C-alpha cells in the first residue's frame, strides 16, 4: 500500500463522515421544524408535572415570562431539545454506520446487544424522568419556596 492509497482511504473516510453528519443535521433540523409547530403542545406536556404539583399543593402559583422574547426563546429551546430527543437514535445509527465497516465480525456481535438496548433504554429513561423524577424534584424544590413573605 503506498502513500496515495492511505490518503485516498483517509479522504474517503472524511467524505463518509461528512455525509453521516449532514444526514444527522438534516434529520435534526427537519424534526426541529416539526417540533416548533407543536412547541406549545410539547411545552404544555413538559409543564404538566409542575401544574399537577401546584394543583396538589393548593397554592396559586403560575409560571411567568419576564421578557418580551422569552416565550419565543422558550419554544425554540423546547423544539430543539424535543427534536434532539427524538432524533438521538437516528444519530446513533449514523455513528454506527460510520464505525461498523471498520470492525471485525466478532466485534460487531459483541456490540450488538448494546446497540439494540441503547434506544430502548434511552426512551425508557425519558419516561422514568418524566413520570417519576420530575414530580419528585418539583415537589422538593417547591418545598423551599417561602409562602407569604415579601421583601
Backbone as JSON Lines, residues from 0, in Angstrom:
{"i":0,"aa":"X","n":[0.85,-1.17,0.0],"ca":[0.0,0.0,0.0],"c":[0.9,1.23,0.0]}
{"i":1,"aa":"X","n":[0.69,2.1,-0.94],"ca":[1.52,3.29,-0.99],"c":[0.83,4.46,-0.31]}
{"i":2,"aa":"X","n":[1.53,5.59,-0.32],"ca":[1.04,6.77,0.4],"c":[-0.28,7.28,-0.18]}
{"i":3,"aa":"X","n":[-0.44,7.23,-1.5],"ca":[-1.67,7.71,-2.14],"c":[-2.88,6.88,-1.75]}
{"i":4,"aa":"X","n":[-2.68,5.56,-1.56],"ca":[-3.8,4.72,-1.12],"c":[-4.25,5.1,0.28]}
{"i":5,"aa":"X","n":[-3.28,5.37,1.16],"ca":[-3.62,5.78,2.53],"c":[-4.35,7.12,2.53]}
{"i":6,"aa":"X","n":[-3.87,8.06,1.7],"ca":[-4.52,9.37,1.63],"c":[-5.92,9.23,1.06]}
{"i":7,"aa":"X","n":[-6.08,8.4,0.02],"ca":[-7.4,8.18,-0.57],"c":[-8.34,7.55,0.42]}
{"i":8,"aa":"X","n":[-7.84,6.59,1.18],"ca":[-8.66,5.95,2.19],"c":[-9.07,6.95,3.27]}
{"i":9,"aa":"X","n":[-8.12,7.78,3.68],"ca":[-8.42,8.79,4.7],"c":[-9.45,9.79,4.19]}
{"i":10,"aa":"X","n":[-9.28,10.23,2.95],"ca":[-10.22,11.18,2.37],"c":[-11.6,10.53,2.21]}
{"i":11,"aa":"X","n":[-11.65,9.27,1.83],"ca":[-12.95,8.61,1.69],"c":[-13.65,8.48,3.05]}
{"i":12,"aa":"X","n":[-12.87,8.27,4.11],"ca":[-13.45,8.24,5.45],"c":[-13.99,9.61,5.84]}
{"i":13,"aa":"X","n":[-13.26,10.65,5.5],"ca":[-13.74,12.0,5.8],"c":[-15.01,12.32,5.01]}
{"i":14,"aa":"X","n":[-15.06,11.89,3.76],"ca":[-16.25,12.13,2.94],"c":[-17.45,11.39,3.54]}
{"i":15,"aa":"X","n":[-17.23,10.14,3.96],"ca":[-18.33,9.39,4.57],"c":[-18.76,10.02,5.9]}
{"i":16,"aa":"X","n":[-17.8,10.44,6.72],"ca":[-18.13,11.1,7.98],"c":[-18.92,12.38,7.72]}
{"i":17,"aa":"X","n":[-18.5,13.12,6.72],"ca":[-19.21,14.35,6.35],"c":[-20.65,14.03,5.96]}
{"i":18,"aa":"X","n":[-20.85,12.99,5.16],"ca":[-22.19,12.62,4.74],"c":[-23.05,12.17,5.92]}
{"i":19,"aa":"X","n":[-22.47,11.43,6.85],"ca":[-23.21,10.99,8.04],"c":[-23.61,12.19,8.9]}
{"i":20,"aa":"X","n":[-22.7,13.15,9.05],"ca":[-23.02,14.35,9.83],"c":[-24.1,15.18,9.15]}
{"i":21,"aa":"X","n":[-24.01,15.3,7.83],"ca":[-25.03,16.05,7.09],"c":[-26.39,15.37,7.24]}
{"i":22,"aa":"X","n":[-26.42,14.04,7.12],"ca":[-27.69,13.31,7.31],"c":[-28.26,13.57,8.7]}
{"i":23,"aa":"X","n":[-27.39,13.53,9.7],"ca":[-27.85,13.75,11.08],"c":[-28.4,15.16,11.26]}
{"i":24,"aa":"X","n":[-27.7,16.16,10.73],"ca":[-28.15,17.54,10.89],"c":[-29.43,17.81,10.11]}
{"i":25,"aa":"X","n":[-29.56,17.22,8.93],"ca":[-30.79,17.39,8.16],"c":[-31.97,16.8,8.93]}
{"i":26,"aa":"X","n":[-31.78,15.6,9.46],"ca":[-32.83,14.94,10.23],"c":[-33.17,15.76,11.48]}
{"i":27,"aa":"X","n":[-32.14,16.26,12.16],"ca":[-32.35,17.08,13.36],"c":[-33.1,18.36,13.0]}
{"i":28,"aa":"X","n":[-32.7,19.02,11.92],"ca":[-33.36,20.26,11.51],"c":[-34.81,20.0,11.1]}
{"i":29,"aa":"X","n":[-35.04,18.91,10.37],"ca":[-36.4,18.57,9.94],"c":[-37.3,18.38,11.16]}
{"i":30,"aa":"X","n":[-36.82,17.64,12.14],"ca":[-37.63,17.43,13.34],"c":[-37.71,18.68,14.2]}
{"i":31,"aa":"X","n":[-36.7,19.55,14.12],"ca":[-36.78,20.83,14.83],"c":[-37.94,21.65,14.29]}
{"i":32,"aa":"X","n":[-38.06,21.71,12.97],"ca":[-39.15,22.48,12.35],"c":[-40.5,21.87,12.73]}
{"i":33,"aa":"X","n":[-40.59,20.55,12.67],"ca":[-41.84,19.88,13.04],"c":[-42.17,20.15,14.51]}
{"i":34,"aa":"X","n":[-41.17,20.01,15.37],"ca":[-41.39,20.24,16.8],"c":[-41.73,21.69,17.09]}
{"i":35,"aa":"X","n":[-41.21,22.63,16.29],"ca":[-41.54,24.03,16.53],"c":[-43.03,24.28,16.29]}
{"i":36,"aa":"X","n":[-43.59,23.62,15.28],"ca":[-45.03,23.78,15.04],"c":[-45.86,23.24,16.2]}
{"i":37,"aa":"X","n":[-45.32,22.26,16.9],"ca":[-46.03,21.66,18.03],"c":[-45.43,22.09,19.37]}
{"i":38,"aa":"X","n":[-44.62,23.14,19.37],"ca":[-43.89,23.52,20.59],"c":[-44.82,23.91,21.74]}
{"i":39,"aa":"X","n":[-45.94,24.51,21.43],"ca":[-46.87,24.89,22.5],"c":[-47.43,23.65,23.2]}
{"i":40,"aa":"X","n":[-47.73,22.63,22.41],"ca":[-48.24,21.38,22.99],"c":[-47.14,20.63,23.75]}
{"i":41,"aa":"X","n":[-45.93,20.64,23.19],"ca":[-44.81,19.98,23.87],"c":[-44.52,20.7,25.18]}
{"i":42,"aa":"X","n":[-44.54,22.02,25.15],"ca":[-44.32,22.8,26.38],"c":[-45.39,22.46,27.42]}
{"i":43,"aa":"X","n":[-46.64,22.4,26.99],"ca":[-47.72,22.03,27.91],"c":[-47.52,20.64,28.49]}
{"i":44,"aa":"X","n":[-47.05,19.72,27.67],"ca":[-46.78,18.36,28.14],"c":[-45.65,18.36,29.17]}
{"i":45,"aa":"X","n":[-44.6,19.14,28.92],"ca":[-43.47,19.18,29.84],"c":[-43.79,19.9,31.14]}
{"i":46,"aa":"X","n":[-44.72,20.85,31.1],"ca":[-45.07,21.62,32.3],"c":[-46.13,20.89,33.13]}
{"i":47,"aa":"X","n":[-46.73,19.86,32.58],"ca":[-47.81,19.16,33.28],"c":[-47.41,18.65,34.67]}
{"i":48,"aa":"X","n":[-46.23,18.07,34.88],"ca":[-45.88,17.67,36.26],"c":[-45.84,18.86,37.22]}
{"i":49,"aa":"X","n":[-45.37,20.0,36.76],"ca":[-45.37,21.21,37.6],"c":[-46.8,21.64,37.9]}
{"i":50,"aa":"X","n":[-47.63,21.66,36.88],"ca":[-49.03,22.07,37.08],"c":[-49.74,21.12,38.04]}
{"i":51,"aa":"X","n":[-49.45,19.84,37.94],"ca":[-50.07,18.86,38.84],"c":[-49.57,19.05,40.27]}
{"i":52,"aa":"X","n":[-48.27,19.32,40.44],"ca":[-47.72,19.54,41.78],"c":[-48.31,20.79,42.41]}
{"i":53,"aa":"X","n":[-48.47,21.84,41.63],"ca":[-49.05,23.08,42.15],"c":[-50.52,22.87,42.49]}
{"i":54,"aa":"X","n":[-51.23,22.13,41.66],"ca":[-52.64,21.85,41.92],"c":[-52.79,21.01,43.19]}
{"i":55,"aa":"X","n":[-51.93,20.02,43.37],"ca":[-51.98,19.19,44.58],"c":[-51.64,19.99,45.83]}
{"i":56,"aa":"X","n":[-50.77,20.99,45.66],"ca":[-50.36,21.83,46.79],"c":[-51.46,22.8,47.2]}
{"i":57,"aa":"X","n":[-52.34,23.14,46.26],"ca":[-53.45,24.04,46.56],"c":[-53.07,25.51,46.52]}
{"i":58,"aa":"X","n":[-51.9,25.83,46.05],"ca":[-51.48,27.24,46.01],"c":[-51.8,27.84,44.64]}
{"i":59,"aa":"X","n":[-51.65,29.13,44.55],"ca":[-51.96,29.86,43.33],"c":[-50.7,30.25,42.56]}
{"i":60,"aa":"X","n":[-49.75,29.35,42.44],"ca":[-48.53,29.64,41.7],"c":[-48.8,29.57,40.2]}
{"i":61,"aa":"X","n":[-47.99,30.31,39.45],"ca":[-48.08,30.21,38.0],"c":[-46.73,30.57,37.4]}
{"i":62,"aa":"X","n":[-46.47,30.05,36.24],"ca":[-45.23,30.36,35.54],"c":[-45.41,31.68,34.79]}
{"i":63,"aa":"X","n":[-44.36,32.48,34.77],"ca":[-44.42,33.76,34.08],"c":[-43.22,33.9,33.16]}
{"i":64,"aa":"X","n":[-43.37,34.73,32.15],"ca":[-42.27,35.12,31.29],"c":[-41.93,36.56,31.63]}
{"i":65,"aa":"X","n":[-40.66,36.84,31.88],"ca":[-40.27,38.16,32.37],"c":[-39.67,39.05,31.28]}
{"i":66,"aa":"X","n":[-39.54,38.55,30.08],"ca":[-39.01,39.36,28.98],"c":[-39.87,39.14,27.74]}
{"i":67,"aa":"X","n":[-39.84,40.09,26.85],"ca":[-40.69,40.06,25.67],"c":[-40.4,38.84,24.79]}
{"i":68,"aa":"X","n":[-39.14,38.53,24.6],"ca":[-38.75,37.45,23.7],"c":[-38.7,36.08,24.39]}
{"i":69,"aa":"X","n":[-38.96,36.02,25.66],"ca":[-38.76,34.79,26.43],"c":[-39.68,33.65,25.98]}
{"i":70,"aa":"X","n":[-40.91,33.95,25.61],"ca":[-41.81,32.91,25.14],"c":[-41.27,32.28,23.86]}
{"i":71,"aa":"X","n":[-40.86,33.12,22.93],"ca":[-40.3,32.64,21.67],"c":[-39.06,31.8,21.91]}
{"i":72,"aa":"X","n":[-38.14,32.29,22.75],"ca":[-36.92,31.54,23.03],"c":[-37.21,30.23,23.76]}
{"i":73,"aa":"X","n":[-38.19,30.24,24.63],"ca":[-38.57,29.01,25.32],"c":[-39.1,27.98,24.33]}
{"i":74,"aa":"X","n":[-39.93,28.41,23.4],"ca":[-40.44,27.48,22.39],"c":[-39.32,26.98,21.48]}
{"i":75,"aa":"X","n":[-38.34,27.83,21.18],"ca":[-37.19,27.37,20.4],"c":[-36.4,26.31,21.16]}
{"i":76,"aa":"X","n":[-36.16,26.55,22.44],"ca":[-35.42,25.57,23.25],"c":[-36.18,24.26,23.37]}
{"i":77,"aa":"X","n":[-37.47,24.37,23.62],"ca":[-38.3,23.17,23.73],"c":[-38.26,22.39,22.42]}
{"i":78,"aa":"X","n":[-38.35,23.09,21.3],"ca":[-38.32,22.45,19.99],"c":[-36.98,21.77,19.75]}
{"i":79,"aa":"X","n":[-35.89,22.45,20.11],"ca":[-34.57,21.86,19.9],"c":[-34.38,20.61,20.74]}
{"i":80,"aa":"X","n":[-34.68,20.69,22.02],"ca":[-34.46,19.53,22.89],"c":[-35.4,18.38,22.54]}
{"i":81,"aa":"X","n":[-36.63,18.68,22.14],"ca":[-37.55,17.62,21.72],"c":[-37.05,16.96,20.45]}
{"i":82,"aa":"X","n":[-36.59,17.76,19.49],"ca":[-36.08,17.18,18.25],"c":[-34.8,16.39,18.5]}
{"i":83,"aa":"X","n":[-33.96,16.86,19.41],"ca":[-32.75,16.11,19.74],"c":[-33.1,14.79,20.43]}
{"i":84,"aa":"X","n":[-34.08,14.82,21.3],"ca":[-34.53,13.6,21.98],"c":[-35.07,12.6,20.97]}
{"i":85,"aa":"X","n":[-35.86,13.08,20.02],"ca":[-36.47,12.19,19.03],"c":[-35.43,11.64,18.06]}
{"i":86,"aa":"X","n":[-34.48,12.48,17.64],"ca":[-33.52,12.06,16.62],"c":[-32.27,11.4,17.18]}
{"i":87,"aa":"X","n":[-32.12,11.33,18.48],"ca":[-30.92,10.7,19.05],"c":[-30.71,9.27,18.55]}
{"i":88,"aa":"X","n":[-31.73,8.42,18.49],"ca":[-31.48,7.08,17.93],"c":[-31.0,7.12,16.48]}
{"i":89,"aa":"X","n":[-31.55,8.02,15.67],"ca":[-31.1,8.13,14.29],"c":[-29.64,8.58,14.23]}
{"i":90,"aa":"X","n":[-29.27,9.53,15.05],"ca":[-27.88,10.0,15.08],"c":[-26.95,8.87,15.52]}
{"i":91,"aa":"X","n":[-27.37,8.09,16.5],"ca":[-26.56,6.94,16.94],"c":[-26.45,5.9,15.84]}
{"i":92,"aa":"X","n":[-27.5,5.71,15.05],"ca":[-27.43,4.79,13.91],"c":[-26.43,5.29,12.88]}
{"i":93,"aa":"X","n":[-26.42,6.6,12.64],"ca":[-25.45,7.17,11.7],"c":[-24.02,6.95,12.2]}
{"i":94,"aa":"X","n":[-23.81,7.12,13.49],"ca":[-22.49,6.86,14.06],"c":[-22.12,5.39,13.88]}
{"i":95,"aa":"X","n":[-23.08,4.51,14.13],"ca":[-22.82,3.08,13.97],"c":[-22.49,2.74,12.52]}
{"i":96,"aa":"X","n":[-23.22,3.31,11.57],"ca":[-22.96,3.03,10.16],"c":[-21.59,3.52,9.73]}
{"i":97,"aa":"X","n":[-21.08,4.53,10.39],"ca":[-19.73,5.01,10.08],"c":[-18.67,4.1,10.7]}
{"i":98,"aa":"X","n":[-18.92,3.63,11.91],"ca":[-17.92,2.83,12.63],"c":[-17.94,1.36,12.21]}
{"i":99,"aa":"X","n":[-19.1,0.81,11.93],"ca":[-19.26,-0.63,11.7],"c":[-18.37,-1.22,10.6]}
{"i":100,"aa":"X","n":[-18.17,-0.56,9.46],"ca":[-17.32,-1.18,8.44],"c":[-15.88,-1.42,8.89]}
{"i":101,"aa":"X","n":[-15.41,-0.71,9.89],"ca":[-14.04,-0.88,10.36],"c":[-13.9,-1.93,11.45]}
{"i":102,"aa":"X","n":[-14.99,-2.59,11.82],"ca":[-14.94,-3.58,12.89],"c":[-14.95,-5.0,12.33]}
{"i":103,"aa":"X","n":[-14.35,-5.91,13.08],"ca":[-14.42,-7.33,12.74],"c":[-15.8,-7.87,13.12]}
{"i":104,"aa":"X","n":[-16.13,-9.04,12.58],"ca":[-17.44,-9.62,12.83],"c":[-17.65,-9.89,14.32]}
{"i":105,"aa":"X","n":[-16.65,-10.41,15.01],"ca":[-16.82,-10.7,16.44],"c":[-16.98,-9.42,17.25]}
{"i":106,"aa":"X","n":[-16.38,-8.32,16.79],"ca":[-16.57,-7.04,17.48],"c":[-17.99,-6.51,17.27]}
{"i":107,"aa":"X","n":[-18.5,-6.67,16.07],"ca":[-19.88,-6.25,15.79],"c":[-20.87,-7.06,16.63]}
{"i":108,"aa":"X","n":[-20.62,-8.36,16.74],"ca":[-21.51,-9.21,17.55],"c":[-21.44,-8.84,19.02]}
{"i":109,"aa":"X","n":[-20.27,-8.44,19.5],"ca":[-20.13,-8.05,20.9],"c":[-20.87,-6.75,21.19]}
{"i":110,"aa":"X","n":[-20.94,-5.86,20.22],"ca":[-21.58,-4.56,20.41],"c":[-23.09,-4.63,20.19]}
{"i":111,"aa":"X","n":[-23.56,-5.63,19.46],"ca":[-24.97,-5.7,19.06],"c":[-25.96,-5.61,20.23]}
{"i":112,"aa":"X","n":[-25.77,-6.3,21.36],"ca":[-26.75,-6.14,22.46],"c":[-26.84,-4.69,22.96]}
{"i":113,"aa":"X","n":[-25.71,-4.01,23.0],"ca":[-25.72,-2.61,23.43],"c":[-26.4,-1.73,22.39]}
{"i":114,"aa":"X","n":[-26.17,-2.06,21.13],"ca":[-26.75,-1.28,20.05],"c":[-28.28,-1.4,20.04]}
{"i":115,"aa":"X","n":[-28.78,-2.57,20.35],"ca":[-30.23,-2.78,20.38],"c":[-30.85,-2.17,21.63]}
{"i":116,"aa":"X","n":[-30.17,-2.33,22.76],"ca":[-30.77,-1.86,24.02],"c":[-30.65,-0.34,24.23]}
{"i":117,"aa":"X","n":[-29.7,0.31,23.58],"ca":[-29.49,1.74,23.8],"c":[-30.72,2.59,23.5]}
{"i":118,"aa":"X","n":[-31.34,2.5,22.32],"ca":[-32.53,3.35,22.08],"c":[-33.69,3.01,23.0]}
{"i":119,"aa":"X","n":[-33.85,1.73,23.3],"ca":[-34.94,1.32,24.18],"c":[-34.74,1.92,25.57]}
{"i":120,"aa":"X","n":[-33.53,1.76,26.11],"ca":[-33.24,2.3,27.44],"c":[-33.26,3.83,27.45]}
{"i":121,"aa":"X","n":[-32.89,4.45,26.33],"ca":[-32.92,5.9,26.23],"c":[-34.35,6.42,26.4]}
{"i":122,"aa":"X","n":[-35.29,5.84,25.67],"ca":[-36.67,6.28,25.78],"c":[-37.29,5.88,27.12]}
{"i":123,"aa":"X","n":[-36.94,4.71,27.64],"ca":[-37.42,4.33,28.96],"c":[-36.89,5.27,30.04]}
{"i":124,"aa":"X","n":[-35.65,5.73,29.87],"ca":[-35.09,6.71,30.81],"c":[-35.85,8.02,30.75]}
{"i":125,"aa":"X","n":[-36.22,8.44,29.54],"ca":[-37.03,9.65,29.4],"c":[-38.37,9.52,30.07]}
{"i":126,"aa":"X","n":[-39.0,8.37,29.92],"ca":[-40.29,8.12,30.57],"c":[-40.13,8.1,32.09]}
{"i":127,"aa":"X","n":[-39.07,7.47,32.57],"ca":[-38.8,7.41,34.01],"c":[-38.61,8.81,34.59]}
{"i":128,"aa":"X","n":[-37.85,9.64,33.9],"ca":[-37.62,11.0,34.37],"c":[-38.92,11.78,34.4]}
{"i":129,"aa":"X","n":[-39.72,11.67,33.35],"ca":[-40.95,12.46,33.26],"c":[-41.96,12.06,34.33]}
{"i":130,"aa":"X","n":[-42.15,10.76,34.52],"ca":[-43.21,10.31,35.42],"c":[-42.78,10.09,36.86]}
{"i":131,"aa":"X","n":[-41.49,9.94,37.13],"ca":[-41.06,9.67,38.5],"c":[-40.15,10.77,39.05]}
{"i":132,"aa":"X","n":[-39.08,11.07,38.34],"ca":[-38.08,12.0,38.87],"c":[-38.58,13.44,38.86]}
{"i":133,"aa":"X","n":[-39.17,13.88,37.74],"ca":[-39.62,15.28,37.68],"c":[-40.65,15.62,38.75]}
{"i":134,"aa":"X","n":[-41.69,14.82,38.96],"ca":[-42.64,15.18,40.02],"c":[-41.99,15.26,41.4]}
{"i":135,"aa":"X","n":[-41.09,14.33,41.7],"ca":[-40.41,14.37,43.0],"c":[-39.5,15.6,43.11]}
{"i":136,"aa":"X","n":[-38.78,15.9,42.04],"ca":[-37.89,17.07,42.06],"c":[-38.68,18.36,42.17]}
{"i":137,"aa":"X","n":[-39.79,18.45,41.47],"ca":[-40.61,19.66,41.53],"c":[-41.16,19.86,42.94]}
{"i":138,"aa":"X","n":[-41.67,18.8,43.54],"ca":[-42.18,18.91,44.92],"c":[-41.06,19.29,45.88]}
{"i":139,"aa":"X","n":[-39.88,18.74,45.67],"ca":[-38.74,19.06,46.52],"c":[-38.39,20.54,46.41]}
{"i":140,"aa":"X","n":[-38.28,21.05,45.2],"ca":[-37.91,22.46,45.02],"c":[-39.03,23.41,45.43]}
{"i":141,"aa":"X","n":[-40.27,23.0,45.26],"ca":[-41.38,23.84,45.73],"c":[-41.41,23.93,47.25]}
{"i":142,"aa":"X","n":[-40.87,22.93,47.93],"ca":[-40.86,22.96,49.39],"c":[-39.92,24.05,49.93]}
{"i":143,"aa":"X","n":[-39.0,24.52,49.12],"ca":[-38.09,25.58,49.54],"c":[-38.69,26.97,49.39]}
{"i":144,"aa":"X","n":[-39.79,27.06,48.68],"ca":[-40.41,28.36,48.47],"c":[-41.01,28.86,49.77]}
{"i":145,"aa":"X","n":[-40.73,30.09,50.08],"ca":[-41.31,30.68,51.29],"c":[-42.69,31.23,50.93]}
{"i":146,"aa":"X","n":[-43.65,30.94,51.77],"ca":[-45.02,31.37,51.47],"c":[-45.36,32.63,52.24]}
{"i":147,"aa":"X","n":[-45.89,33.59,51.54],"ca":[-46.42,34.78,52.18],"c":[-45.39,35.81,52.61]}
{"i":148,"aa":"X","n":[-44.13,35.59,52.33],"ca":[-43.11,36.57,52.7],"c":[-42.84,37.5,51.54]}
{"i":149,"aa":"X","n":[-42.8,38.78,51.82],"ca":[-42.45,39.75,50.79],"c":[-41.3,40.59,51.3]}
{"i":150,"aa":"X","n":[-40.51,41.04,50.37],"ca":[-39.37,41.88,50.75],"c":[-39.52,43.27,50.18]}
